[in-house]
Structure formats: C-alpha cells, structure tokens
Amino acid sequence: MKKFFKLGGYQLAELIKDAKLDRNELPFLFQERAQRIDPLIKSFVEIYSQPIIGEGASFLKGIPIAIKDNICIKGKRITCASKILNSHISVYDATVIEKLKRAGLVILGTTNMDEFAFGSSCENSCYGPTKNPWQLERVSGGSSGGSAAAVAARLVPFALGSDTGGSIRQPASFCGVVGFKPTYGRVSRFGLVAFASSLDQIGPITTNFVDCAYLLNIICGFDKFDSTSAKVDVPDFTQALTFQVSDIKIGIPQEYFQEGLDKEVEEKIMGVAKQLEKKGAKLIDISLPHTEYAVATYYIIACSEASSNLQRYDGIKYGLRESKDNLVELYRESRGEGFGEEAKRRIFLGTYSLSSGYYQAYYLRALKVRTLIKNDFQKAFDKVDVILTPTSPTSAFKIGEKITDPLSMYLSDIYTISVNLAGLPAVSFPCGFDKNNLPVGAQLIGRAFDEQTLIRIGFSYQQMTDYHRQIPPLVYG
Ligand code: GLN
C-alpha cells in the first residue's frame, strides 16, 4: 500500500489496466488505511465493512470513493451529521450514486459534515469535528470537511461533497486539495438531502484536475428526477486536460482583495496570477460591485430555503421520534432534541424572513439583490473568461475559534457564496502554504456551463507546481 496511497485515482486506474495492481484488492487496501488513520482526523462517519462495489465499467472501475453523508446510498445509513435522522436508512440511490455504480467505482463509506451542511468548519456535526490533517488543532473546513480531509490524508483517492455556499471549495482550500462546484443544474440533486434547493450542487473533491475531469464525466448530465437539472450537452471533460492558457483572459476583482484578506493568502493568489501570466494569460482588473451584499443576501435566502426544507423532519416521517400523546408536543420535542444549535438558528432566521410581515423586507429584497450579483458576473464575463480570487480570507482556523461567534463564521464565506447565488461553476485548488505550513487555496470562477476552461487552467497550473502532491506528514505511512 505504501507506494499506492499517494497516487491519484487515474494513476491507480492506469496501474490496474497494466495489470500492476489488483482491482479486487485495491478497495481493501484503502479500507485498511482508512481504518488505521481515520481515528486521528475523524473524517468518516462510517467506513463500510463491505465496500459497495459498482457493477458497471469505466476507466475508473475499481477505484474507491467516499461520499458525504447527505447523499442517499440505497440500504445504507444517512445521517447528515444530525441526531434527528437517527441512522435513517436510504431507500433509494441518489442519481450520482447510481452513476458511480454504473461506472464501477467502489463506495468506501460516508464522510462527516456540518449538520445538514450548515457551516464552514465541520464543527456543527453530531459526531464532533473532523480535524485538519495538516494540523489536528485546526478545522478541516465545511461543510464537506470530512470529504476534504479524507482525500487530503489519502484515505481515499477522491470523494463527493455538496456546495451551497462554498462547502466543497472552502474545505478543499483548508485541506490542500481540489474542490469543484459545477454549474447549478449540471449535476442532478436527486437524492441529495436538500439544504437550500436553489443553491445546492454536488461536486468532486480530488487531489488533481485529471481525477476531477473523469469524475465530472461520470456525475454530470440531465436527470428527469431533478426538475432543475439542465438539459445541456455534457462535454468530455478530459478533453480539457491540456497545458494551454495563452488565450485566456483572467479577471481580478478588486472587491475580493480588500480589508479582511490575509496578506499571505493574497500573495499566494497573486502568485498564481503571475504564473499564468508568464504562460501567456492576460490579467484584467474587474469589479463586482455588489460583493459587499453577498453574505447578507446568501444567509437570508439560504436560511429561508433551509427552514422550509427542514419542515419535513417532524418526528414522524424520518428518524428520531420523541413519543408524546399530543401531536404538537411530539413535533416540538422531536425537533428540539434532534436539531443542533446551528440548525435551530437557521430555522428561526429563515422562518422569520419568510413570515408574512417580513417577507417583502427580507426574502423578496434578497432575491432582487441576488439578481444584481448575478448581473455583476454577467458583465464581467463580457470582458474576461474566468475570475481568479482567494477561496477563503484565511487558511484553516483553530477548532473552537469561531464557533461561539456565528457572524464571524458567516463572514468567512465572503468569497465563495456569490458563485452559488449566480449559479456559476468554480473550483478551489492548492496554491501554496503559509508560514504555519497550512495550505492556501485559489478559486477560479467560470461562465455558466464552462467547466472546461476551469479544468484547463487548473490542469495547466498543476503541470507547473507540485503543491497538490504534498501529503500531510501526520498521515504519512
Ligand atoms: N458555509 C456556508 C453555510 O454555512 C456554506 C455551506 C454549504 O455550502 N453547504 O451556509
């Protein structure tokens, strides 16, 4: 195993093809590694004793993958890291799971997250936080912290996460891996437990862009079971794996490089810009003037949709039930017991902004500002092909540092949430280490349904650098 765990999924697949690696043995090598190392970082909710072996075939056949615990896998526990689901068993496969099975991938287990994907640190989990494999006293990011940490620690070559306001990209940035949020509608949400339905999107977390392209090939595409899934052709994303950036215009938005951004993070992002410029890309200053309203707009819309989506956990349909002889009390006790603090906070905020007296002042207004934010991007994309920004204002913060101050936690999402409000594709990839030896992530934002350009630039960057090959020393061996 020693020599295999460092490799990307596509490299493992090549070894299998050349008969240098046993396809049937590989999942068990990773299972053993995960069982041995995960107690240190706690990235998994469950490591299956019998990995689920997909029947179908593809280039990635036999390669193990981990799944965020808010995506339904038939016959398996799904918890969303919430007490209220109380080990509910999924009765069907999410569309993405069906597709992974059809491609012959092997599901190794489920990963930790903030409860119902509410958070930026993986601390809002009923299982406790997933630790950052680079430094155990730091957060892994959130909400897909388990998936990002498992991949960073090479307990699995890649994983799926979900991103409503940065939940794939920010933990990828904190853990030093690649996290890709596709265009809204590109990947079916059928079988993804809903947080904010107009923002949620499933995507891959990998160590490199080659794996990212292969996984997108598998999971993207129209699905009649998701009414918001887009009827657009899916290109072969591996065609974008070329070292070529000389035709690219990169926008640098001034609003993303202001107060609050850590100096070291800023330097690393500018380093990416310069490196791409050296290879012929053009850097262009742009403005996204409504950026300052993004956090408020996002939290009104996301909480409103969450409060509505979470109505279904009533103590009757799923999971935890506090048995009472009075129906209202049953609701109150089950929800009171089952939901964690952050979930309750969001239900309160969302119910308030949707209530008849405040709907116009908050929810409706937020929808209007959402359009302004979307228009900002549209204007920018008249001038540039992609936008380069930091993923997060800082590298991974300490466990406990922000948990008692929700507002400062919300504010740390500043660079990722506009992308979801506008429905655009974006990716975070490692671009260096700060003086504490913590990974720093850069974000590229693309035009709707232009994932290819992001893959091409990311792939080119990884040809010139080796940050993505660094493995946290704590999990080596
Ligand atoms: N951190 C953001 C939030 O707490 C985004 C979470 C997500 O993308 N699921 O809502």
Short mmCIF file of C-alpha atoms and ligand atoms in Angstrom, two decimals:
data_model
loop_
_atom_site.label_atom_id
_atom_site.label_comp_id
_atom_site.label_asym_id
_atom_site.label_seq_id
_atom_site.Cartn_x
_atom_site.Cartn_y
_atom_site.Cartn_z
CA MET A 1 0.00 0.00 0.00
CA LYS A 2 2.81 2.37 0.91
CA LYS A 3 3.56 3.31 -2.66
CA PHE A 4 -0.05 3.41 -3.86
CA PHE A 5 -1.79 5.72 -1.45
CA LYS A 6 -0.07 8.82 -2.82
CA LEU A 7 -1.42 8.30 -6.31
CA GLY A 8 -4.41 9.92 -7.92
CA GLY A 9 -7.39 7.80 -8.95
CA TYR A 10 -6.45 7.97 -12.64
CA GLN A 11 -2.92 6.72 -11.85
CA LEU A 12 -4.34 3.80 -9.89
CA ALA A 13 -6.66 3.06 -12.82
CA GLU A 14 -3.67 3.01 -15.17
CA LEU A 15 -1.83 0.57 -12.91
CA ILE A 16 -4.88 -1.68 -12.90
CA LYS A 17 -5.04 -1.50 -16.68
CA ASP A 18 -1.38 -2.52 -16.92
CA ALA A 19 -2.02 -5.42 -14.51
CA LYS A 20 0.36 -3.91 -11.93
CA LEU A 21 -2.37 -3.60 -9.35
CA ASP A 22 -5.19 -5.95 -8.41
CA ARG A 23 -8.55 -4.29 -8.91
CA ASN A 24 -10.25 -6.54 -6.36
CA GLU A 25 -7.65 -5.88 -3.72
CA LEU A 26 -7.38 -2.10 -4.05
CA PRO A 27 -10.55 -1.06 -2.13
CA PHE A 28 -9.45 -3.20 0.81
CA LEU A 29 -6.01 -1.57 0.87
CA PHE A 30 -7.69 1.82 1.21
CA GLN A 31 -10.20 0.43 3.70
CA GLU A 32 -7.35 -0.78 5.89
CA ARG A 33 -5.58 2.58 5.61
CA ALA A 34 -8.77 4.47 6.45
CA GLN A 35 -9.46 2.27 9.47
CA ARG A 36 -5.92 2.76 10.73
CA ILE A 37 -5.54 6.50 10.17
CA ASP A 38 -9.04 7.94 10.42
CA PRO A 39 -9.24 7.83 14.24
CA LEU A 40 -6.69 10.68 14.11
CA ILE A 41 -8.79 13.03 11.97
CA LYS A 42 -12.31 11.57 12.15
CA SER A 43 -13.22 12.25 8.56
CA PHE A 44 -15.55 9.28 8.12
CA VAL A 45 -18.98 8.76 9.64
CA GLU A 46 -18.87 5.15 8.53
CA ILE A 47 -16.21 3.03 6.83
CA TYR A 48 -18.19 0.17 5.33
CA SER A 49 -17.06 -3.29 6.40
CA GLN A 50 -18.11 -4.39 2.91
CA PRO A 51 -17.38 -1.61 0.40
CA ILE A 52 -20.12 -1.25 -2.21
CA ILE A 53 -18.69 -2.48 -5.49
CA GLY A 54 -20.30 -0.87 -8.54
CA GLU A 55 -21.34 -3.36 -11.19
CA GLY A 56 -20.66 -1.26 -14.27
CA ALA A 57 -17.44 -0.35 -16.03
CA SER A 58 -15.39 2.71 -16.94
CA PHE A 59 -11.78 3.85 -16.80
CA LEU A 60 -12.20 4.37 -13.03
CA LYS A 61 -13.63 0.89 -12.38
CA GLY A 62 -12.47 -0.46 -9.04
CA ILE A 63 -11.29 2.89 -7.65
CA PRO A 64 -12.64 3.69 -4.19
CA ILE A 65 -14.58 6.86 -3.39
CA ALA A 66 -16.08 8.35 -0.21
CA ILE A 67 -19.48 10.06 -0.11
CA LYS A 68 -20.61 12.99 2.01
CA ASP A 69 -23.24 11.80 4.44
CA ASN A 70 -26.04 13.85 2.85
CA ILE A 71 -26.21 11.81 -0.37
CA CYS A 72 -28.53 8.78 -0.39
CA ILE A 73 -26.98 5.34 -0.83
CA LYS A 74 -29.63 2.63 -1.01
CA GLY A 75 -29.74 0.40 2.05
CA LYS A 76 -27.18 2.49 3.96
CA ARG A 77 -27.41 4.84 6.90
CA ILE A 78 -27.70 8.53 6.08
CA THR A 79 -27.40 10.99 8.94
CA CYS A 80 -26.40 14.44 7.59
CA ALA A 81 -24.46 14.52 10.88
CA SER A 82 -27.75 15.23 12.65
CA LYS A 83 -29.34 13.46 15.56
CA ILE A 84 -32.74 13.97 14.01
CA LEU A 85 -32.14 11.49 11.19
CA ASN A 86 -31.09 8.94 13.77
CA SER A 87 -29.49 6.48 11.36
CA HIS A 88 -32.25 6.67 8.80
CA ILE A 89 -31.70 4.10 6.04
CA SER A 90 -31.87 5.40 2.46
CA VAL A 91 -34.48 3.62 0.41
CA TYR A 92 -33.03 4.65 -2.94
CA ASP A 93 -29.78 5.69 -4.59
CA ALA A 94 -29.14 9.33 -5.42
CA THR A 95 -28.66 9.77 -9.17
CA VAL A 96 -24.94 10.44 -8.66
CA ILE A 97 -24.60 7.18 -6.70
CA GLU A 98 -26.36 5.26 -9.44
CA LYS A 99 -23.94 6.80 -11.93
CA LEU A 100 -20.89 5.93 -9.81
CA LYS A 101 -22.12 2.35 -9.54
CA ARG A 102 -22.67 2.21 -13.29
CA ALA A 103 -19.07 3.38 -13.75
CA GLY A 104 -17.84 0.58 -11.48
CA LEU A 105 -16.49 2.73 -8.66
CA VAL A 106 -16.32 1.33 -5.14
CA ILE A 107 -18.01 3.22 -2.30
CA LEU A 108 -15.82 3.01 0.77
CA GLY A 109 -18.05 4.84 3.23
CA THR A 110 -19.64 8.13 4.24
CA THR A 111 -17.93 11.30 5.42
CA ASN A 112 -18.51 13.83 8.17
CA MET A 113 -20.05 17.26 7.64
CA ASP A 114 -21.67 20.17 9.40
CA GLU A 115 -25.23 19.19 10.33
CA PHE A 116 -27.35 19.42 7.15
CA ALA A 117 -24.36 21.23 5.57
CA PHE A 118 -24.82 24.28 7.82
CA GLY A 119 -21.36 25.57 8.49
CA SER A 120 -17.83 26.39 7.44
CA SER A 121 -15.80 24.29 9.84
CA CYS A 122 -17.32 20.82 10.23
CA GLU A 123 -17.78 21.63 13.91
CA ASN A 124 -21.59 21.57 13.71
CA SER A 125 -21.64 17.79 13.48
CA CYS A 126 -23.32 15.50 15.99
CA TYR A 127 -20.14 13.37 15.73
CA GLY A 128 -17.79 16.21 16.61
CA PRO A 129 -15.41 17.99 14.24
CA THR A 130 -13.25 16.46 11.54
CA LYS A 131 -9.70 17.61 12.16
CA ASN A 132 -7.42 19.14 9.59
CA PRO A 133 -4.81 16.53 8.61
CA TRP A 134 -2.18 19.27 8.31
CA GLN A 135 -2.65 20.34 11.93
CA LEU A 136 -5.01 18.50 14.19
CA GLU A 137 -5.99 21.54 16.26
CA ARG A 138 -7.30 23.24 13.11
CA VAL A 139 -10.68 22.82 11.41
CA SER A 140 -10.98 20.88 8.17
CA GLY A 141 -13.40 23.47 6.81
CA GLY A 142 -17.01 22.94 6.00
CA SER A 143 -19.38 21.74 5.43
CA SER A 144 -17.76 18.92 3.39
CA GLY A 145 -14.82 18.79 5.83
CA GLY A 146 -14.92 15.01 6.10
CA SER A 147 -14.62 14.50 2.34
CA ALA A 148 -11.81 17.06 2.00
CA ALA A 149 -9.83 15.73 4.97
CA ALA A 150 -10.20 12.10 3.84
CA VAL A 151 -8.84 12.99 0.40
CA ALA A 152 -6.05 15.20 1.80
CA ALA A 153 -4.98 12.36 4.11
CA ARG A 154 -5.13 9.99 1.12
CA LEU A 155 -7.57 7.68 2.93
CA VAL A 156 -9.37 7.58 -0.40
CA PRO A 157 -8.29 8.96 -3.80
CA PHE A 158 -11.39 11.17 -4.12
CA ALA A 159 -14.78 11.94 -2.67
CA LEU A 160 -18.08 13.68 -3.37
CA GLY A 161 -19.20 16.76 -1.48
CA SER A 162 -22.01 19.28 -1.81
CA ASP A 163 -21.71 23.04 -2.12
CA THR A 164 -24.45 25.52 -1.21
CA GLY A 165 -22.22 28.47 -0.40
CA GLY A 166 -18.70 27.09 -0.57
CA SER A 167 -18.92 23.73 1.15
CA ILE A 168 -16.83 21.92 -1.45
CA ARG A 169 -14.35 24.71 -2.17
CA GLN A 170 -13.58 26.05 1.30
CA PRO A 171 -12.72 22.69 2.95
CA ALA A 172 -10.72 21.81 -0.18
CA SER A 173 -8.81 25.04 0.33
CA PHE A 174 -8.21 24.36 4.05
CA CYS A 175 -7.05 20.79 3.40
CA GLY A 176 -4.93 21.43 0.28
CA VAL A 177 -6.99 19.56 -2.31
CA VAL A 178 -9.09 20.34 -5.40
CA GLY A 179 -12.79 21.01 -4.81
CA PHE A 180 -15.05 21.60 -7.81
CA LYS A 181 -18.54 23.08 -7.69
CA PRO A 182 -20.22 22.57 -11.08
CA THR A 183 -22.74 24.96 -12.66
CA TYR A 184 -26.15 24.83 -10.98
CA GLY A 185 -28.16 22.22 -12.89
CA ARG A 186 -25.12 20.35 -14.23
CA VAL A 187 -25.33 17.54 -11.66
CA SER A 188 -28.62 16.04 -10.50
CA ARG A 189 -29.63 16.87 -6.94
CA PHE A 190 -31.96 13.86 -6.80
CA GLY A 191 -31.06 12.03 -3.61
CA LEU A 192 -29.07 14.91 -2.14
CA VAL A 193 -30.66 15.94 1.15
CA ALA A 194 -31.86 19.49 0.48
CA PHE A 195 -30.36 22.45 2.33
CA ALA A 196 -31.15 25.40 0.01
CA SER A 197 -32.54 23.95 -3.19
CA SER A 198 -31.74 26.94 -5.42
CA LEU A 199 -28.06 26.86 -4.38
CA ASP A 200 -27.13 23.23 -3.66
CA GLN A 201 -24.85 21.37 -6.06
CA ILE A 202 -22.89 18.10 -5.80
CA GLY A 203 -19.26 18.02 -6.94
CA PRO A 204 -15.96 16.14 -6.71
CA ILE A 205 -13.12 16.60 -4.24
CA THR A 206 -9.86 15.22 -5.65
CA THR A 207 -6.12 15.77 -5.39
CA ASN A 208 -5.70 16.71 -9.05
CA PHE A 209 -7.58 18.00 -12.09
CA VAL A 210 -7.34 14.76 -14.06
CA ASP A 211 -9.43 12.92 -11.50
CA CYS A 212 -11.74 15.89 -11.34
CA ALA A 213 -12.40 15.70 -15.10
CA TYR A 214 -13.01 11.94 -15.01
CA LEU A 215 -15.45 12.25 -12.10
CA LEU A 216 -17.34 15.12 -13.72
CA ASN A 217 -17.71 12.95 -16.82
CA ILE A 218 -19.43 10.37 -14.65
CA ILE A 219 -21.70 12.52 -12.46
CA CYS A 220 -22.86 15.31 -14.81
CA GLY A 221 -25.94 15.23 -17.01
CA PHE A 222 -29.66 15.85 -17.23
CA ASP A 223 -31.89 13.88 -14.89
CA LYS A 224 -35.66 13.76 -15.18
CA PHE A 225 -35.89 13.23 -11.42
CA ASP A 226 -34.50 16.72 -10.74
CA SER A 227 -36.69 19.46 -12.16
CA THR A 228 -33.83 21.97 -12.01
CA SER A 229 -31.38 19.73 -13.81
CA ALA A 230 -30.24 21.34 -17.06
CA LYS A 231 -30.88 19.86 -20.50
CA VAL A 232 -27.49 20.77 -21.90
CA ASP A 233 -24.90 18.55 -23.54
CA VAL A 234 -22.13 17.24 -21.33
CA PRO A 235 -18.73 17.53 -22.99
CA ASP A 236 -15.92 15.07 -22.40
CA PHE A 237 -14.14 17.00 -19.67
CA THR A 238 -10.91 15.06 -20.13
CA GLN A 239 -10.56 16.88 -23.48
CA ALA A 240 -9.85 19.99 -21.42
CA LEU A 241 -6.74 18.44 -19.86
CA THR A 242 -4.31 20.44 -21.97
CA PHE A 243 -1.46 22.73 -20.96
CA GLN A 244 -2.61 25.88 -22.66
CA VAL A 245 -3.53 29.22 -21.12
CA SER A 246 -2.23 31.78 -23.61
CA ASP A 247 -5.71 32.52 -24.95
CA ILE A 248 -7.23 33.13 -21.50
CA LYS A 249 -8.31 36.45 -20.02
CA ILE A 250 -8.32 36.31 -16.23
CA GLY A 251 -10.34 38.85 -14.26
CA ILE A 252 -9.04 40.02 -10.89
CA PRO A 253 -11.97 41.51 -8.95
CA GLN A 254 -10.87 44.41 -6.76
CA GLU A 255 -13.60 43.73 -4.17
CA TYR A 256 -12.02 40.35 -3.35
CA PHE A 257 -8.68 41.86 -2.39
CA GLN A 258 -9.69 44.30 0.30
CA GLU A 259 -9.70 44.54 4.07
CA GLY A 260 -10.05 41.23 5.88
CA LEU A 261 -7.91 39.27 3.42
CA ASP A 262 -4.83 37.73 5.00
CA LYS A 263 -1.66 39.17 3.43
CA GLU A 264 -0.07 35.78 2.89
CA VAL A 265 -3.20 34.43 1.18
CA GLU A 266 -3.23 37.49 -1.07
CA GLU A 267 0.41 36.94 -2.04
CA LYS A 268 -0.24 33.31 -2.98
CA ILE A 269 -3.22 34.24 -5.17
CA MET A 270 -1.20 36.92 -6.91
CA GLY A 271 1.49 34.27 -7.35
CA VAL A 272 -1.00 32.12 -9.30
CA ALA A 273 -1.94 35.12 -11.43
CA LYS A 274 1.70 35.86 -12.25
CA GLN A 275 2.50 32.25 -13.07
CA LEU A 276 -0.42 32.06 -15.50
CA GLU A 277 0.55 35.45 -16.95
CA LYS A 278 4.04 34.12 -17.65
CA LYS A 279 2.45 31.41 -19.78
CA GLY A 280 0.58 33.98 -21.83
CA ALA A 281 -2.69 34.54 -19.95
CA LYS A 282 -3.88 38.14 -19.75
CA LEU A 283 -4.73 39.68 -16.36
CA ILE A 284 -7.54 42.21 -16.31
CA ASP A 285 -8.78 44.25 -13.35
CA ILE A 286 -12.52 43.95 -12.94
CA SER A 287 -15.19 45.00 -10.47
CA LEU A 288 -18.04 43.00 -8.93
CA PRO A 289 -19.68 45.97 -7.19
CA HIS A 290 -22.40 44.13 -5.25
CA THR A 291 -19.97 41.80 -3.48
CA GLU A 292 -20.48 43.57 -0.16
CA TYR A 293 -24.13 42.43 -0.07
CA ALA A 294 -23.37 38.79 -0.82
CA VAL A 295 -23.12 37.48 2.74
CA ALA A 296 -26.39 39.08 3.87
CA THR A 297 -28.19 38.04 0.70
CA TYR A 298 -26.93 34.47 0.90
CA TYR A 299 -27.83 33.98 4.56
CA ILE A 300 -31.37 35.29 4.04
CA ILE A 301 -32.00 33.08 1.02
CA ALA A 302 -30.16 30.00 2.33
CA CYS A 303 -31.87 30.14 5.74
CA SER A 304 -35.30 30.76 4.20
CA GLU A 305 -34.97 27.74 1.95
CA ALA A 306 -33.47 25.66 4.76
CA SER A 307 -36.32 26.46 7.15
CA SER A 308 -38.77 25.31 4.52
CA ASN A 309 -36.81 22.17 3.58
CA LEU A 310 -36.37 21.17 7.21
CA GLN A 311 -40.10 21.15 7.90
CA ARG A 312 -40.15 17.52 6.82
CA TYR A 313 -38.28 16.43 9.96
CA ASP A 314 -41.33 16.35 12.15
CA GLY A 315 -40.60 13.30 14.26
CA ILE A 316 -42.96 11.24 12.15
CA LYS A 317 -41.63 10.80 8.65
CA TYR A 318 -37.95 10.19 9.48
CA GLY A 319 -35.64 9.19 12.25
CA LEU A 320 -35.89 10.45 15.79
CA ARG A 321 -39.30 10.45 17.43
CA GLU A 322 -39.98 11.59 20.97
CA SER A 323 -43.20 9.79 21.68
CA LYS A 324 -45.81 12.05 23.21
CA ASP A 325 -49.57 11.71 23.27
CA ASN A 326 -50.04 15.19 21.93
CA LEU A 327 -49.05 15.88 18.30
CA VAL A 328 -47.72 19.40 18.80
CA GLU A 329 -45.59 18.23 21.69
CA LEU A 330 -44.30 15.35 19.59
CA TYR A 331 -43.17 17.85 16.94
CA ARG A 332 -41.65 20.17 19.48
CA GLU A 333 -39.81 17.53 21.45
CA SER A 334 -38.53 15.62 18.42
CA ARG A 335 -37.26 18.76 16.69
CA GLY A 336 -35.97 20.23 19.93
CA GLU A 337 -34.00 17.09 20.70
CA GLY A 338 -32.96 16.24 17.17
CA PHE A 339 -31.66 19.52 15.73
CA GLY A 340 -28.37 21.05 16.80
CA GLU A 341 -27.91 24.71 17.65
CA GLU A 342 -26.92 25.95 14.20
CA ALA A 343 -29.84 24.15 12.56
CA LYS A 344 -32.21 25.77 15.04
CA ARG A 345 -30.66 29.20 14.46
CA ARG A 346 -31.19 28.86 10.71
CA ILE A 347 -34.76 27.63 11.09
CA PHE A 348 -35.52 30.68 13.26
CA LEU A 349 -33.84 33.12 10.86
CA GLY A 350 -35.46 31.57 7.80
CA THR A 351 -38.94 31.32 9.29
CA TYR A 352 -38.68 34.96 10.32
CA SER A 353 -37.63 36.22 6.90
CA LEU A 354 -40.39 34.22 5.22
CA SER A 355 -43.13 35.29 7.64
CA SER A 356 -45.89 37.42 6.14
CA GLY A 357 -44.82 40.64 7.90
CA TYR A 358 -41.18 40.44 6.85
CA TYR A 359 -41.22 38.55 3.56
CA GLN A 360 -41.10 41.72 1.45
CA ALA A 361 -38.44 43.42 3.53
CA TYR A 362 -36.06 40.46 3.68
CA TYR A 363 -36.67 37.49 1.39
CA LEU A 364 -38.00 39.39 -1.61
CA ARG A 365 -35.32 42.02 -1.27
CA ALA A 366 -32.61 39.38 -1.07
CA LEU A 367 -33.91 37.84 -4.31
CA LYS A 368 -33.56 41.21 -6.01
CA VAL A 369 -30.01 41.68 -4.78
CA ARG A 370 -29.27 38.13 -5.95
CA THR A 371 -30.13 39.30 -9.48
CA LEU A 372 -27.76 42.27 -9.12
CA ILE A 373 -24.96 39.93 -8.03
CA LYS A 374 -25.65 37.67 -10.98
CA ASN A 375 -25.61 40.66 -13.34
CA ASP A 376 -22.20 41.73 -11.98
CA PHE A 377 -20.78 38.40 -13.11
CA GLN A 378 -22.50 38.59 -16.46
CA LYS A 379 -20.93 41.97 -17.14
CA ALA A 380 -17.52 40.73 -16.01
CA PHE A 381 -17.72 37.75 -18.35
CA ASP A 382 -18.15 40.12 -21.31
CA LYS A 383 -14.54 41.09 -20.66
CA VAL A 384 -12.88 38.00 -19.19
CA ASP A 385 -13.05 34.21 -19.45
CA VAL A 386 -12.53 33.38 -15.79
CA ILE A 387 -12.20 35.17 -12.47
CA LEU A 388 -9.39 34.47 -10.01
CA THR A 389 -9.92 35.06 -6.28
CA PRO A 390 -8.94 33.64 -2.91
CA THR A 391 -11.22 30.81 -1.74
CA SER A 392 -11.20 31.95 1.87
CA PRO A 393 -9.79 35.08 3.57
CA THR A 394 -7.51 32.94 5.78
CA SER A 395 -6.05 29.46 5.98
CA ALA A 396 -7.68 26.93 8.34
CA PHE A 397 -8.59 28.50 11.69
CA LYS A 398 -8.42 26.75 15.06
CA ILE A 399 -11.14 24.41 16.27
CA GLY A 400 -13.33 26.44 18.64
CA GLU A 401 -12.07 29.80 17.38
CA LYS A 402 -15.28 30.93 15.65
CA ILE A 403 -17.90 28.52 16.90
CA THR A 404 -19.29 30.91 19.51
CA ASP A 405 -19.41 33.78 17.02
CA PRO A 406 -21.69 32.74 14.14
CA LEU A 407 -21.41 36.12 12.43
CA SER A 408 -17.64 35.89 12.03
CA MET A 409 -18.11 32.31 10.77
CA TYR A 410 -20.66 33.57 8.19
CA LEU A 411 -18.36 36.40 7.12
CA SER A 412 -15.58 33.94 6.31
CA ASP A 413 -17.75 32.69 3.39
CA ILE A 414 -17.42 36.02 1.60
CA TYR A 415 -15.51 34.74 -1.47
CA THR A 416 -17.47 31.58 -2.17
CA ILE A 417 -21.16 32.41 -1.76
CA SER A 418 -21.70 34.79 -4.69
CA VAL A 419 -20.88 31.92 -7.02
CA ASN A 420 -23.85 29.90 -5.72
CA LEU A 421 -26.15 32.93 -5.85
CA ALA A 422 -25.20 33.29 -9.53
CA GLY A 423 -25.28 29.51 -10.22
CA LEU A 424 -21.76 29.51 -11.72
CA PRO A 425 -19.05 26.82 -11.75
CA ALA A 426 -15.99 27.39 -9.56
CA VAL A 427 -13.05 25.43 -8.26
CA SER A 428 -10.59 25.75 -5.41
CA PHE A 429 -7.09 24.32 -5.83
CA PRO A 430 -3.95 24.39 -3.68
CA CYS A 431 -1.53 27.22 -4.47
CA GLY A 432 0.97 27.18 -1.63
CA PHE A 433 1.49 27.02 2.12
CA ASP A 434 1.53 29.86 4.64
CA LYS A 435 4.11 30.34 7.37
CA ASN A 436 2.22 27.93 9.64
CA ASN A 437 2.58 25.32 6.91
CA LEU A 438 -1.16 25.34 6.23
CA PRO A 439 -2.43 25.02 2.65
CA VAL A 440 -3.82 28.05 0.81
CA GLY A 441 -6.45 27.66 -1.91
CA ALA A 442 -7.09 29.77 -5.00
CA GLN A 443 -10.53 29.97 -6.59
CA LEU A 444 -11.35 30.17 -10.28
CA ILE A 445 -14.89 31.11 -11.28
CA GLY A 446 -16.16 30.39 -14.79
CA ARG A 447 -19.06 31.17 -17.10
CA ALA A 448 -22.16 29.01 -16.66
CA PHE A 449 -21.58 25.54 -18.17
CA ASP A 450 -17.95 26.34 -18.95
CA GLU A 451 -16.34 23.90 -16.53
CA GLN A 452 -13.83 23.01 -19.27
CA THR A 453 -11.96 26.30 -19.06
CA LEU A 454 -11.56 25.91 -15.28
CA ILE A 455 -10.22 22.39 -15.76
CA ARG A 456 -7.81 23.54 -18.46
CA ILE A 457 -6.35 26.35 -16.33
CA GLY A 458 -6.21 24.22 -13.18
CA PHE A 459 -4.55 21.38 -15.05
CA SER A 460 -2.01 23.76 -16.60
CA TYR A 461 -1.24 25.24 -13.18
CA GLN A 462 -0.70 21.77 -11.71
CA GLN A 463 1.75 21.00 -14.52
CA MET A 464 3.89 23.87 -13.25
CA THR A 465 3.59 23.28 -9.49
CA ASP A 466 3.59 20.44 -7.03
CA TYR A 467 1.53 21.75 -4.10
CA HIS A 468 -1.09 19.15 -4.96
CA ARG A 469 1.42 16.35 -4.42
CA GLN A 470 2.21 17.36 -0.83
CA ILE A 471 0.86 14.98 1.78
CA PRO A 472 0.30 15.95 5.43
CA PRO A 473 3.28 14.49 7.35
CA LEU A 474 0.98 13.31 10.16
CA VAL A 475 -0.74 10.77 7.95
CA TYR A 476 2.30 9.59 6.04
CA GLY A 477 2.92 5.87 6.11
N1 GLN B 1 -20.66 27.95 4.96
C1 GLN B 1 -21.87 28.16 4.26
C2 GLN B 1 -23.04 27.99 5.19
O1 GLN B 1 -22.83 27.78 6.32
C3 GLN B 1 -21.96 27.22 3.10
C4 GLN B 1 -22.32 25.85 3.47
C5 GLN B 1 -22.54 24.98 2.28
O2 GLN B 1 -22.05 25.27 1.18
N2 GLN B 1 -23.27 23.90 2.48
O3 GLN B 1 -24.17 28.06 4.80
#
